[in-house]
Amino acid sequence: MNDLISKLKQPSLWTISVQLLILYVVSVAVFFAANAVQGKVELGLKERVLKGSAGASVACLLAAIALNFAAVGLVVFVTAKTGQNIRMAMIGVPFFLILEQHVRALRANPHERRIPLVGMLGVAVGIVGGVAAFMPHAPLK
């Protein structure tokens, strides 16, 4: 017990890197910007998607995949330029926040469920693809 208390009293345990904190904020901002653009695309194609147009659904899906794949690439690039190591939490936190937005949209308008479902699928595929492409050896911190 004394060892645990002595470890908790070390000041280095409680210090945080301001640069790392800023990178987390930048990561969330990048993904929310990509999600905002994705929302504009979905809004523009909403009527065609609800009518059952496969082309519009595929366009929404591809836009979500491309935007989120690019967002992962941008976060990895910015993090590498600062000299910090990328962390899965920099991708995971915005990923789950964006998925939560799509689930809320799905619950708010269940009769328009195709749009949030296509969005969630595109976000998941884009982010997982980006992680596989840009972060094959990222630490799980």
mmCIF file of C-alpha atoms in Angstrom:
data_model
loop_
_atom_site.group_PDB
_atom_site.id
_atom_site.type_symbol
_atom_site.label_atom_id
_atom_site.label_comp_id
_atom_site.label_asym_id
_atom_site.label_seq_id
_atom_site.Cartn_x
_atom_site.Cartn_y
_atom_site.Cartn_z
ATOM 1 C CA MET A 1 0.000 0.000 0.000
ATOM 2 C CA ASN A 2 2.852 2.349 0.811
ATOM 3 C CA ASP A 3 4.326 1.746 -2.649
ATOM 4 C CA LEU A 4 1.072 2.787 -4.290
ATOM 5 C CA ILE A 5 0.847 5.938 -2.191
ATOM 6 C CA SER A 6 4.444 6.859 -2.933
ATOM 7 C CA LYS A 7 3.853 6.388 -6.672
ATOM 8 C CA LEU A 8 0.772 8.609 -6.570
ATOM 9 C CA LYS A 9 2.747 11.345 -4.824
ATOM 10 C CA GLN A 10 5.239 11.600 -7.676
ATOM 11 C CA PRO A 11 4.601 14.869 -9.555
ATOM 12 C CA SER A 12 5.507 13.356 -12.929
ATOM 13 C CA LEU A 13 2.489 11.063 -12.689
ATOM 14 C CA TRP A 14 0.070 13.999 -12.639
ATOM 15 C CA THR A 15 1.686 16.196 -15.295
ATOM 16 C CA ILE A 16 0.147 16.364 -18.716
ATOM 17 C CA SER A 17 1.589 17.418 -22.008
ATOM 18 C CA VAL A 18 -0.110 20.550 -23.284
ATOM 19 C CA GLN A 19 0.951 19.638 -26.814
ATOM 20 C CA LEU A 20 -0.687 16.232 -26.470
ATOM 21 C CA LEU A 21 -3.850 17.806 -25.078
ATOM 22 C CA ILE A 22 -3.962 20.208 -28.037
ATOM 23 C CA LEU A 23 -3.519 17.266 -30.422
ATOM 24 C CA TYR A 24 -6.555 15.559 -28.898
ATOM 25 C CA VAL A 25 -8.588 18.745 -29.386
ATOM 26 C CA VAL A 26 -7.339 19.054 -32.985
ATOM 27 C CA SER A 27 -8.260 15.427 -33.607
ATOM 28 C CA VAL A 28 -11.824 15.963 -32.410
ATOM 29 C CA ALA A 29 -12.076 19.164 -34.469
ATOM 30 C CA VAL A 30 -10.848 17.439 -37.641
ATOM 31 C CA PHE A 31 -13.345 14.613 -37.320
ATOM 32 C CA PHE A 32 -16.220 16.941 -36.506
ATOM 33 C CA ALA A 33 -15.334 19.060 -39.547
ATOM 34 C CA ALA A 34 -15.393 15.927 -41.703
ATOM 35 C CA ASN A 35 -18.726 14.988 -40.141
ATOM 36 C CA ALA A 36 -20.128 18.458 -40.900
ATOM 37 C CA VAL A 37 -19.176 18.098 -44.571
ATOM 38 C CA GLN A 38 -20.667 14.608 -44.554
ATOM 39 C CA GLY A 39 -23.878 16.061 -43.119
ATOM 40 C CA LYS A 40 -24.039 18.588 -45.970
ATOM 41 C CA VAL A 41 -23.647 15.796 -48.514
ATOM 42 C CA GLU A 42 -26.332 13.733 -46.799
ATOM 43 C CA LEU A 43 -28.652 16.731 -46.666
ATOM 44 C CA GLY A 44 -28.199 17.369 -50.385
ATOM 45 C CA LEU A 45 -28.952 13.742 -51.263
ATOM 46 C CA LYS A 46 -31.591 13.164 -48.586
ATOM 47 C CA GLU A 47 -34.643 13.121 -50.843
ATOM 48 C CA ARG A 48 -33.068 10.734 -53.338
ATOM 49 C CA VAL A 49 -31.834 8.408 -50.592
ATOM 50 C CA LEU A 50 -35.279 8.284 -48.962
ATOM 51 C CA LYS A 51 -36.865 7.459 -52.317
ATOM 52 C CA GLY A 52 -34.597 4.411 -52.491
ATOM 53 C CA SER A 53 -32.058 5.600 -55.017
ATOM 54 C CA ALA A 54 -29.097 3.240 -54.806
ATOM 55 C CA GLY A 55 -26.805 5.775 -56.482
ATOM 56 C CA ALA A 56 -27.508 8.440 -53.878
ATOM 57 C CA SER A 57 -26.985 5.954 -51.038
ATOM 58 C CA VAL A 58 -23.671 4.855 -52.525
ATOM 59 C CA ALA A 59 -22.630 8.493 -52.983
ATOM 60 C CA CYS A 60 -23.372 9.209 -49.297
ATOM 61 C CA LEU A 61 -21.483 6.094 -48.266
ATOM 62 C CA LEU A 62 -18.444 6.888 -50.417
ATOM 63 C CA ALA A 63 -18.379 10.489 -49.207
ATOM 64 C CA ALA A 64 -18.418 9.343 -45.570
ATOM 65 C CA ILE A 65 -15.685 6.778 -46.214
ATOM 66 C CA ALA A 66 -13.460 9.243 -48.054
ATOM 67 C CA LEU A 67 -13.922 12.064 -45.539
ATOM 68 C CA ASN A 68 -13.186 9.912 -42.506
ATOM 69 C CA PHE A 69 -10.254 8.165 -44.198
ATOM 70 C CA ALA A 70 -8.809 11.600 -45.006
ATOM 71 C CA ALA A 71 -9.465 12.777 -41.436
ATOM 72 C CA VAL A 72 -7.433 9.867 -40.047
ATOM 73 C CA GLY A 73 -4.640 10.686 -42.491
ATOM 74 C CA LEU A 74 -4.678 14.346 -41.500
ATOM 75 C CA VAL A 75 -4.568 13.581 -37.772
ATOM 76 C CA VAL A 76 -1.678 11.145 -38.289
ATOM 77 C CA PHE A 77 0.168 13.727 -40.409
ATOM 78 C CA VAL A 78 -0.298 16.555 -37.899
ATOM 79 C CA THR A 79 0.706 14.327 -34.996
ATOM 80 C CA ALA A 80 3.824 13.132 -36.805
ATOM 81 C CA LYS A 81 4.809 16.721 -37.662
ATOM 82 C CA THR A 82 4.677 17.684 -33.983
ATOM 83 C CA GLY A 83 6.928 14.791 -33.003
ATOM 84 C CA GLN A 84 4.325 13.081 -30.841
ATOM 85 C CA ASN A 85 3.262 9.464 -31.179
ATOM 86 C CA ILE A 86 -0.246 8.902 -32.476
ATOM 87 C CA ARG A 87 -2.578 7.222 -30.019
ATOM 88 C CA MET A 88 -5.654 5.172 -30.783
ATOM 89 C CA ALA A 89 -7.643 7.373 -28.401
ATOM 90 C CA MET A 90 -7.037 10.316 -30.761
ATOM 91 C CA ILE A 91 -9.102 8.411 -33.307
ATOM 92 C CA GLY A 92 -11.382 6.430 -31.004
ATOM 93 C CA VAL A 93 -12.840 9.314 -29.014
ATOM 94 C CA PRO A 94 -14.081 11.275 -32.067
ATOM 95 C CA PHE A 95 -15.189 7.999 -33.680
ATOM 96 C CA PHE A 96 -17.556 7.179 -30.832
ATOM 97 C CA LEU A 97 -18.753 10.774 -30.512
ATOM 98 C CA ILE A 98 -19.693 10.821 -34.198
ATOM 99 C CA LEU A 99 -21.360 7.418 -33.972
ATOM 100 C CA GLU A 100 -23.380 8.742 -31.050
ATOM 101 C CA GLN A 101 -24.581 11.641 -33.228
ATOM 102 C CA HIS A 102 -25.734 9.204 -35.905
ATOM 103 C CA VAL A 103 -27.532 7.029 -33.337
ATOM 104 C CA ARG A 104 -29.310 10.101 -31.970
ATOM 105 C CA ALA A 105 -30.350 11.065 -35.499
ATOM 106 C CA LEU A 106 -31.608 7.521 -36.018
ATOM 107 C CA ARG A 107 -33.678 7.664 -32.843
ATOM 108 C CA ALA A 108 -35.035 11.129 -33.610
ATOM 109 C CA ASN A 109 -36.265 10.196 -37.100
ATOM 110 C CA PRO A 110 -36.810 6.435 -37.309
ATOM 111 C CA HIS A 111 -38.699 6.831 -40.598
ATOM 112 C CA GLU A 112 -35.508 8.266 -42.152
ATOM 113 C CA ARG A 113 -33.251 5.521 -40.850
ATOM 114 C CA ARG A 114 -31.452 4.873 -44.115
ATOM 115 C CA ILE A 115 -29.460 8.130 -43.948
ATOM 116 C CA PRO A 116 -27.977 7.655 -40.441
ATOM 117 C CA LEU A 117 -27.302 3.974 -41.132
ATOM 118 C CA VAL A 118 -25.408 4.775 -44.317
ATOM 119 C CA GLY A 119 -23.561 7.506 -42.419
ATOM 120 C CA MET A 120 -22.591 5.172 -39.564
ATOM 121 C CA LEU A 121 -21.378 2.538 -41.995
ATOM 122 C CA GLY A 122 -19.331 5.102 -43.909
ATOM 123 C CA VAL A 123 -17.798 6.524 -40.724
ATOM 124 C CA ALA A 124 -16.874 3.056 -39.452
ATOM 125 C CA VAL A 125 -15.387 1.861 -42.740
ATOM 126 C CA GLY A 126 -13.519 5.126 -43.337
ATOM 127 C CA ILE A 127 -11.984 5.294 -39.876
ATOM 128 C CA VAL A 128 -11.101 1.606 -39.678
ATOM 129 C CA GLY A 129 -9.618 1.789 -43.161
ATOM 130 C CA GLY A 130 -7.641 4.897 -42.250
ATOM 131 C CA VAL A 131 -6.319 3.284 -39.082
ATOM 132 C CA ALA A 132 -5.309 0.180 -41.021
ATOM 133 C CA ALA A 133 -3.584 2.278 -43.694
ATOM 134 C CA PHE A 134 -1.923 5.001 -41.623
ATOM 135 C CA MET A 135 -1.506 3.493 -38.155
ATOM 136 C CA PRO A 136 -0.485 -0.162 -38.445
ATOM 137 C CA HIS A 137 1.757 -0.039 -35.354
ATOM 138 C CA ALA A 138 0.026 2.626 -33.223
ATOM 139 C CA PRO A 139 0.286 2.184 -29.464
ATOM 140 C CA LEU A 140 -2.984 1.490 -27.691
ATOM 141 C CA LYS A 141 -2.630 4.258 -25.095
#
